[in-house]
């Protein structure tokens, strides 16, 4: 079967750095997305990785290791507005997105 | 309109009633999707359409039907609603380019079936 694992919830302090991990076992791999979802809102795109390595975009970076079936999202200089759920999604062999359950990130002042 | 719109925003429905959730996009995207999101389970694909005139079943299609008469609209119908269909429903679209399949989401419909 297909499986994507993320921690259910994480807590971090404003101004700090947090790393949200995602491990996956899917039928094929054609890319990995990270989305942000604020409570009561729709998911919005954060990053996309298809090759191994680190993709940096401002305060957010995403890393991929295809051999390990592993990705992480790194958030730097945390702000209160970063309190949200972060969803990991893998593009499988049929080019469908397989979604993790999401990680709820709580930022404390 | 810009992006994807969904209607209604929320709805309370009696069990056994028929309900259609509407979804419209103006990005000329080929592919469209319907998901349900339940606490702790993440997004689950109900039905999808890779292009106008075609539809496919996702992970949880039972009790739902869709149609794709044109590029812009992708309605989701619950023929006879049951309480287990209480959920938040998101419609999404993508260009359909297999090389890069970023999905754009509508604001969601919160459905309660009593």
PDB file of C-alpha atoms in Angstrom:
ATOM      1  CA  UNK A   1       0.000   0.000   0.000  1.00  0.00           C
ATOM      2  CA  UNK A   2       0.904   3.640  -0.123  1.00  0.00           C
ATOM      3  CA  UNK A   3       1.867   5.408   3.042  1.00  0.00           C
ATOM      4  CA  UNK A   4       3.025   8.868   4.035  1.00  0.00           C
ATOM      5  CA  UNK A   5       4.057   9.581   7.608  1.00  0.00           C
ATOM      6  CA  UNK A   6       4.333  12.957   9.298  1.00  0.00           C
ATOM      7  CA  UNK A   7       4.280  13.893  12.981  1.00  0.00           C
ATOM      8  CA  UNK A   8       0.789  14.814  14.098  1.00  0.00           C
ATOM      9  CA  UNK A   9       1.750  17.947  15.988  1.00  0.00           C
ATOM     10  CA  UNK A  10       4.827  20.028  16.753  1.00  0.00           C
ATOM     11  CA  UNK A  11       5.420  23.059  18.952  1.00  0.00           C
ATOM     12  CA  UNK A  12       8.088  25.702  18.422  1.00  0.00           C
ATOM     13  CA  UNK A  13       8.976  29.169  19.679  1.00  0.00           C
ATOM     14  CA  UNK A  14       8.666  32.398  17.741  1.00  0.00           C
ATOM     15  CA  UNK A  15      11.986  33.274  16.094  1.00  0.00           C
ATOM     16  CA  UNK A  16      13.285  29.713  16.241  1.00  0.00           C
ATOM     17  CA  UNK A  17      13.795  27.056  13.558  1.00  0.00           C
ATOM     18  CA  UNK A  18      11.658  23.942  13.110  1.00  0.00           C
ATOM     19  CA  UNK A  19      12.023  20.909  10.861  1.00  0.00           C
ATOM     20  CA  UNK A  20       8.962  18.906   9.835  1.00  0.00           C
ATOM     21  CA  UNK A  21       9.755  15.436   8.539  1.00  0.00           C
ATOM     22  CA  UNK A  22       7.895  13.328   5.991  1.00  0.00           C
ATOM     23  CA  UNK A  23       8.641   9.721   5.096  1.00  0.00           C
ATOM     24  CA  UNK A  24       6.883   7.940   2.274  1.00  0.00           C
ATOM     25  CA  UNK A  25       6.351   4.542   0.716  1.00  0.00           C
ATOM     26  CA  UNK A  26       4.513   4.883  -2.578  1.00  0.00           C
ATOM     27  CA  UNK A  27       4.083   3.061  -5.869  1.00  0.00           C
ATOM     28  CA  UNK A  28       6.519   5.141  -7.838  1.00  0.00           C
ATOM     29  CA  UNK A  29       7.737   8.664  -7.259  1.00  0.00           C
ATOM     30  CA  UNK A  30       7.306  11.668  -9.503  1.00  0.00           C
ATOM     31  CA  UNK A  31       7.804  14.514  -7.079  1.00  0.00           C
ATOM     32  CA  UNK A  32       6.907  15.739  -3.604  1.00  0.00           C
ATOM     33  CA  UNK A  33       4.892  18.785  -2.591  1.00  0.00           C
ATOM     34  CA  UNK A  34       4.587  20.682   0.669  1.00  0.00           C
ATOM     35  CA  UNK A  35       1.442  22.678   1.295  1.00  0.00           C
ATOM     36  CA  UNK A  36       0.471  25.010   4.131  1.00  0.00           C
ATOM     37  CA  UNK A  37      -3.062  25.019   5.489  1.00  0.00           C
ATOM     38  CA  UNK A  38      -4.306  27.540   8.033  1.00  0.00           C
ATOM     39  CA  UNK A  39      -7.252  26.475  10.153  1.00  0.00           C
ATOM     40  CA  UNK A  40     -10.507  26.753   8.235  1.00  0.00           C
ATOM     41  CA  UNK A  41      -8.768  27.568   4.974  1.00  0.00           C
ATOM     42  CA  UNK A  42      -7.666  25.763   1.827  1.00  0.00           C
ATOM     43  CA  UNK A  43      -4.184  24.290   1.383  1.00  0.00           C
ATOM     44  CA  UNK A  44      -1.732  26.558  -0.445  1.00  0.00           C
ATOM     45  CA  UNK A  45       1.452  25.561  -2.269  1.00  0.00           C
ATOM     46  CA  UNK A  46       4.804  25.959  -0.503  1.00  0.00           C
ATOM     47  CA  UNK A  47       7.384  23.887  -2.351  1.00  0.00           C
ATOM     48  CA  UNK A  48       8.071  21.130  -4.844  1.00  0.00           C
ATOM     49  CA  UNK A  49      11.010  18.697  -4.978  1.00  0.00           C
ATOM     50  CA  UNK A  50      11.663  16.118  -7.655  1.00  0.00           C
ATOM     51  CA  UNK A  51      15.459  15.819  -7.429  1.00  0.00           C
ATOM     52  CA  UNK A  52      17.546  15.097  -4.342  1.00  0.00           C
ATOM     53  CA  UNK A  53      18.734  18.093  -2.405  1.00  0.00           C
ATOM     54  CA  UNK A  54      17.635  21.296  -0.805  1.00  0.00           C
ATOM     55  CA  UNK A  55      15.300  23.879  -2.335  1.00  0.00           C
ATOM     56  CA  UNK A  56      15.354  27.232  -0.569  1.00  0.00           C
ATOM     57  CA  UNK A  57      12.627  29.844  -0.795  1.00  0.00           C
ATOM     58  CA  UNK A  58      12.940  32.675   1.676  1.00  0.00           C
ATOM     59  CA  UNK A  59      12.377  31.465   5.233  1.00  0.00           C
ATOM     60  CA  UNK A  60      11.212  28.054   3.996  1.00  0.00           C
ATOM     61  CA  UNK A  61      13.400  25.257   2.617  1.00  0.00           C
ATOM     62  CA  UNK A  62      12.510  21.741   1.539  1.00  0.00           C
ATOM     63  CA  UNK A  63      14.827  18.760   1.290  1.00  0.00           C
ATOM     64  CA  UNK A  64      14.412  15.467  -0.546  1.00  0.00           C
ATOM     65  CA  UNK A  65      16.223  12.127  -0.444  1.00  0.00           C
ATOM     66  CA  UNK A  66      14.604   9.732  -2.889  1.00  0.00           C
ATOM     67  CA  UNK A  67      16.784   6.787  -1.841  1.00  0.00           C
ATOM     68  CA  UNK A  68      15.595   7.162   1.759  1.00  0.00           C
ATOM     69  CA  UNK A  69      11.979   8.029   0.933  1.00  0.00           C
ATOM     70  CA  UNK A  70      12.381  11.119   3.058  1.00  0.00           C
ATOM     71  CA  UNK A  71      11.719  14.827   2.920  1.00  0.00           C
ATOM     72  CA  UNK A  72      11.691  17.669   5.392  1.00  0.00           C
ATOM     73  CA  UNK A  73      10.378  21.192   5.484  1.00  0.00           C
ATOM     74  CA  UNK A  74      12.553  23.673   7.342  1.00  0.00           C
ATOM     75  CA  UNK A  75      11.019  26.881   8.638  1.00  0.00           C
ATOM     76  CA  UNK A  76      13.382  29.583   9.888  1.00  0.00           C
ATOM     77  CA  UNK A  77      12.749  32.737  11.916  1.00  0.00           C
ATOM     78  CA  UNK A  78       9.350  31.464  12.923  1.00  0.00           C
ATOM     79  CA  UNK A  79       6.501  33.928  13.066  1.00  0.00           C
ATOM     80  CA  UNK A  80       3.128  33.566  14.745  1.00  0.00           C
ATOM     81  CA  UNK A  81       1.480  33.485  11.318  1.00  0.00           C
ATOM     82  CA  UNK A  82       3.359  30.227  10.591  1.00  0.00           C
ATOM     83  CA  UNK A  83       0.983  28.453  12.965  1.00  0.00           C
ATOM     84  CA  UNK A  84      -0.767  26.107  10.539  1.00  0.00           C
ATOM     85  CA  UNK A  85      -0.856  22.544   9.324  1.00  0.00           C
ATOM     86  CA  UNK A  86       1.817  21.437   6.868  1.00  0.00           C
ATOM     87  CA  UNK A  87       0.869  18.758   4.376  1.00  0.00           C
ATOM     88  CA  UNK A  88       3.305  16.480   2.568  1.00  0.00           C
ATOM     89  CA  UNK A  89       2.090  14.972  -0.729  1.00  0.00           C
ATOM     90  CA  UNK A  90       3.847  12.557  -3.078  1.00  0.00           C
ATOM     91  CA  UNK A  91       3.154  12.212  -6.811  1.00  0.00           C
ATOM     92  CA  UNK A  92       2.853   8.466  -7.453  1.00  0.00           C
ATOM     93  CA  UNK A  93       3.406   6.395 -10.588  1.00  0.00           C
ATOM     94  CA  UNK A  94      -0.062   7.359 -11.874  1.00  0.00           C
ATOM     95  CA  UNK A  95       0.731  11.047 -11.348  1.00  0.00           C
ATOM     96  CA  UNK A  96      -1.839  11.265  -8.558  1.00  0.00           C
ATOM     97  CA  UNK A  97      -1.083  13.082  -5.317  1.00  0.00           C
ATOM     98  CA  UNK A  98      -0.945  10.899  -2.207  1.00  0.00           C
ATOM     99  CA  UNK A  99      -1.414  13.057   0.894  1.00  0.00           C
ATOM    100  CA  UNK A 100      -0.068  12.735   4.383  1.00  0.00           C
ATOM    101  CA  UNK A 101      -2.387  13.559   7.291  1.00  0.00           C
ATOM    102  CA  UNK A 102      -0.508  16.782   7.977  1.00  0.00           C
ATOM    103  CA  UNK A 103       1.524  18.206  10.829  1.00  0.00           C
ATOM    104  CA  UNK A 104      -0.081  20.840  13.020  1.00  0.00           C
ATOM    105  CA  UNK A 105       2.561  23.404  13.959  1.00  0.00           C
ATOM    106  CA  UNK A 106       1.928  25.503  17.060  1.00  0.00           C
ATOM    107  CA  UNK A 107       4.068  28.609  17.519  1.00  0.00           C
ATOM    108  CA  UNK A 108       4.438  30.010  21.008  1.00  0.00           C
ATOM    109  CA  UNK A 109       5.632  33.534  21.794  1.00  0.00           C
TER     110      UNK A 109
ATOM    111  CA  UNK B   1     -13.609  35.320 -10.745  1.00  0.00           C
ATOM    112  CA  UNK B   2     -10.017  34.324 -10.234  1.00  0.00           C
ATOM    113  CA  UNK B   3      -8.946  30.816  -9.312  1.00  0.00           C
ATOM    114  CA  UNK B   4     -11.422  28.297  -8.000  1.00  0.00           C
ATOM    115  CA  UNK B   5     -14.775  28.950  -6.395  1.00  0.00           C
ATOM    116  CA  UNK B   6     -16.978  26.531  -4.491  1.00  0.00           C
ATOM    117  CA  UNK B   7     -20.601  26.756  -3.414  1.00  0.00           C
ATOM    118  CA  UNK B   8     -22.112  26.600  -0.933  1.00  0.00           C
ATOM    119  CA  UNK B   9     -19.626  27.651   1.749  1.00  0.00           C
ATOM    120  CA  UNK B  10     -21.409  25.473   4.254  1.00  0.00           C
ATOM    121  CA  UNK B  11     -24.543  23.364   4.387  1.00  0.00           C
ATOM    122  CA  UNK B  12     -26.531  21.369   6.901  1.00  0.00           C
ATOM    123  CA  UNK B  13     -28.370  18.516   5.227  1.00  0.00           C
ATOM    124  CA  UNK B  14     -30.850  15.906   6.394  1.00  0.00           C
ATOM    125  CA  UNK B  15     -29.824  12.301   5.822  1.00  0.00           C
ATOM    126  CA  UNK B  16     -31.300  10.861   2.648  1.00  0.00           C
ATOM    127  CA  UNK B  17     -31.368  14.172   0.801  1.00  0.00           C
ATOM    128  CA  UNK B  18     -29.622  14.765  -2.494  1.00  0.00           C
ATOM    129  CA  UNK B  19     -26.971  17.480  -2.623  1.00  0.00           C
ATOM    130  CA  UNK B  20     -24.712  18.927  -5.302  1.00  0.00           C
ATOM    131  CA  UNK B  21     -21.545  20.794  -4.419  1.00  0.00           C
ATOM    132  CA  UNK B  22     -20.455  23.190  -7.118  1.00  0.00           C
ATOM    133  CA  UNK B  23     -16.922  23.938  -8.266  1.00  0.00           C
ATOM    134  CA  UNK B  24     -15.807  26.347 -10.984  1.00  0.00           C
ATOM    135  CA  UNK B  25     -12.313  27.336 -12.113  1.00  0.00           C
ATOM    136  CA  UNK B  26     -11.235  30.021 -14.549  1.00  0.00           C
ATOM    137  CA  UNK B  27      -7.618  28.980 -15.028  1.00  0.00           C
ATOM    138  CA  UNK B  28      -8.365  26.732 -18.031  1.00  0.00           C
ATOM    139  CA  UNK B  29      -6.895  23.806 -16.106  1.00  0.00           C
ATOM    140  CA  UNK B  30      -7.420  20.402 -17.658  1.00  0.00           C
ATOM    141  CA  UNK B  31      -7.499  18.388 -14.434  1.00  0.00           C
ATOM    142  CA  UNK B  32      -9.909  18.788 -11.518  1.00  0.00           C
ATOM    143  CA  UNK B  33     -10.297  16.914  -8.241  1.00  0.00           C
ATOM    144  CA  UNK B  34     -12.660  16.484  -5.333  1.00  0.00           C
ATOM    145  CA  UNK B  35     -11.255  15.724  -1.873  1.00  0.00           C
ATOM    146  CA  UNK B  36     -12.750  15.296   1.531  1.00  0.00           C
ATOM    147  CA  UNK B  37     -10.783  16.258   4.602  1.00  0.00           C
ATOM    148  CA  UNK B  38     -11.523  14.719   7.975  1.00  0.00           C
ATOM    149  CA  UNK B  39      -9.651  15.313  11.212  1.00  0.00           C
ATOM    150  CA  UNK B  40      -6.599  13.070  11.469  1.00  0.00           C
ATOM    151  CA  UNK B  41      -7.068  11.538   8.030  1.00  0.00           C
ATOM    152  CA  UNK B  42      -5.763  14.207   5.723  1.00  0.00           C
ATOM    153  CA  UNK B  43      -7.057  14.791   2.221  1.00  0.00           C
ATOM    154  CA  UNK B  44      -8.697  11.820   0.529  1.00  0.00           C
ATOM    155  CA  UNK B  45      -9.454  11.835  -3.183  1.00  0.00           C
ATOM    156  CA  UNK B  46     -13.096  11.153  -4.063  1.00  0.00           C
ATOM    157  CA  UNK B  47     -13.171  11.611  -7.846  1.00  0.00           C
ATOM    158  CA  UNK B  48     -11.030  13.284 -10.431  1.00  0.00           C
ATOM    159  CA  UNK B  49     -11.170  14.379 -14.053  1.00  0.00           C
ATOM    160  CA  UNK B  50      -8.074  14.596 -16.240  1.00  0.00           C
ATOM    161  CA  UNK B  51      -9.893  16.502 -18.963  1.00  0.00           C
ATOM    162  CA  UNK B  52     -13.396  17.600 -19.921  1.00  0.00           C
ATOM    163  CA  UNK B  53     -15.597  14.618 -20.710  1.00  0.00           C
ATOM    164  CA  UNK B  54     -13.663  12.126 -18.578  1.00  0.00           C
ATOM    165  CA  UNK B  55     -13.847  11.216 -14.889  1.00  0.00           C
ATOM    166  CA  UNK B  56     -12.199   8.664 -12.618  1.00  0.00           C
ATOM    167  CA  UNK B  57     -12.636   7.209  -9.153  1.00  0.00           C
ATOM    168  CA  UNK B  58     -10.331   8.107  -6.314  1.00  0.00           C
ATOM    169  CA  UNK B  59      -9.739   6.511  -2.950  1.00  0.00           C
ATOM    170  CA  UNK B  60     -13.250   7.027  -1.488  1.00  0.00           C
ATOM    171  CA  UNK B  61     -15.795   7.281  -4.353  1.00  0.00           C
ATOM    172  CA  UNK B  62     -18.753   5.402  -2.858  1.00  0.00           C
ATOM    173  CA  UNK B  63     -21.862   7.542  -2.412  1.00  0.00           C
ATOM    174  CA  UNK B  64     -20.559  10.289  -4.694  1.00  0.00           C
ATOM    175  CA  UNK B  65     -20.791  11.039  -8.395  1.00  0.00           C
ATOM    176  CA  UNK B  66     -19.256  13.690 -10.630  1.00  0.00           C
ATOM    177  CA  UNK B  67     -19.586  15.025 -14.144  1.00  0.00           C
ATOM    178  CA  UNK B  68     -17.297  17.136 -16.338  1.00  0.00           C
ATOM    179  CA  UNK B  69     -19.344  18.595 -19.145  1.00  0.00           C
ATOM    180  CA  UNK B  70     -16.873  21.433 -19.766  1.00  0.00           C
ATOM    181  CA  UNK B  71     -13.415  22.603 -18.678  1.00  0.00           C
ATOM    182  CA  UNK B  72     -14.560  25.021 -15.991  1.00  0.00           C
ATOM    183  CA  UNK B  73     -17.138  23.114 -13.926  1.00  0.00           C
ATOM    184  CA  UNK B  74     -16.842  19.957 -11.860  1.00  0.00           C
ATOM    185  CA  UNK B  75     -19.892  19.357  -9.635  1.00  0.00           C
ATOM    186  CA  UNK B  76     -19.952  16.673  -6.944  1.00  0.00           C
ATOM    187  CA  UNK B  77     -23.281  15.007  -6.143  1.00  0.00           C
ATOM    188  CA  UNK B  78     -24.300  13.072  -3.062  1.00  0.00           C
ATOM    189  CA  UNK B  79     -27.289  11.046  -4.235  1.00  0.00           C
ATOM    190  CA  UNK B  80     -28.564  10.181  -0.745  1.00  0.00           C
ATOM    191  CA  UNK B  81     -26.516  11.787   2.009  1.00  0.00           C
ATOM    192  CA  UNK B  82     -25.468   9.833   5.105  1.00  0.00           C
ATOM    193  CA  UNK B  83     -23.949  11.155   8.367  1.00  0.00           C
ATOM    194  CA  UNK B  84     -20.529   9.652   7.503  1.00  0.00           C
ATOM    195  CA  UNK B  85     -20.362  12.128   4.638  1.00  0.00           C
ATOM    196  CA  UNK B  86     -20.079  14.982   7.123  1.00  0.00           C
ATOM    197  CA  UNK B  87     -16.765  16.547   6.183  1.00  0.00           C
ATOM    198  CA  UNK B  88     -15.021  19.486   4.582  1.00  0.00           C
ATOM    199  CA  UNK B  89     -14.955  19.130   0.804  1.00  0.00           C
ATOM    200  CA  UNK B  90     -12.244  20.735  -1.295  1.00  0.00           C
ATOM    201  CA  UNK B  91     -12.224  21.074  -5.038  1.00  0.00           C
ATOM    202  CA  UNK B  92      -8.837  21.484  -6.720  1.00  0.00           C
ATOM    203  CA  UNK B  93      -7.478  21.895 -10.214  1.00  0.00           C
ATOM    204  CA  UNK B  94      -4.143  21.530 -11.976  1.00  0.00           C
ATOM    205  CA  UNK B  95      -2.823  22.098 -15.460  1.00  0.00           C
ATOM    206  CA  UNK B  96      -2.709  18.347 -15.983  1.00  0.00           C
ATOM    207  CA  UNK B  97       0.939  18.460 -16.942  1.00  0.00           C
ATOM    208  CA  UNK B  98       2.303  15.164 -15.643  1.00  0.00           C
ATOM    209  CA  UNK B  99       5.755  16.684 -15.209  1.00  0.00           C
ATOM    210  CA  UNK B 100       4.500  19.205 -12.656  1.00  0.00           C
ATOM    211  CA  UNK B 101       1.147  18.722 -11.049  1.00  0.00           C
ATOM    212  CA  UNK B 102       0.701  21.571  -8.562  1.00  0.00           C
ATOM    213  CA  UNK B 103      -2.876  21.633  -7.427  1.00  0.00           C
ATOM    214  CA  UNK B 104      -4.793  24.805  -6.633  1.00  0.00           C
ATOM    215  CA  UNK B 105      -7.584  24.547  -4.101  1.00  0.00           C
ATOM    216  CA  UNK B 106     -10.959  26.173  -3.707  1.00  0.00           C
ATOM    217  CA  UNK B 107     -12.040  27.568  -0.314  1.00  0.00           C
ATOM    218  CA  UNK B 108     -13.953  24.419   0.641  1.00  0.00           C
ATOM    219  CA  UNK B 109     -17.501  23.455   1.532  1.00  0.00           C
ATOM    220  CA  UNK B 110     -18.280  22.424   5.098  1.00  0.00           C
ATOM    221  CA  UNK B 111     -21.062  19.819   4.952  1.00  0.00           C
ATOM    222  CA  UNK B 112     -22.948  18.447   7.933  1.00  0.00           C
ATOM    223  CA  UNK B 113     -25.336  15.541   7.434  1.00  0.00           C
ATOM    224  CA  UNK B 114     -27.765  14.951  10.282  1.00  0.00           C
TER     225      UNK B 114
END
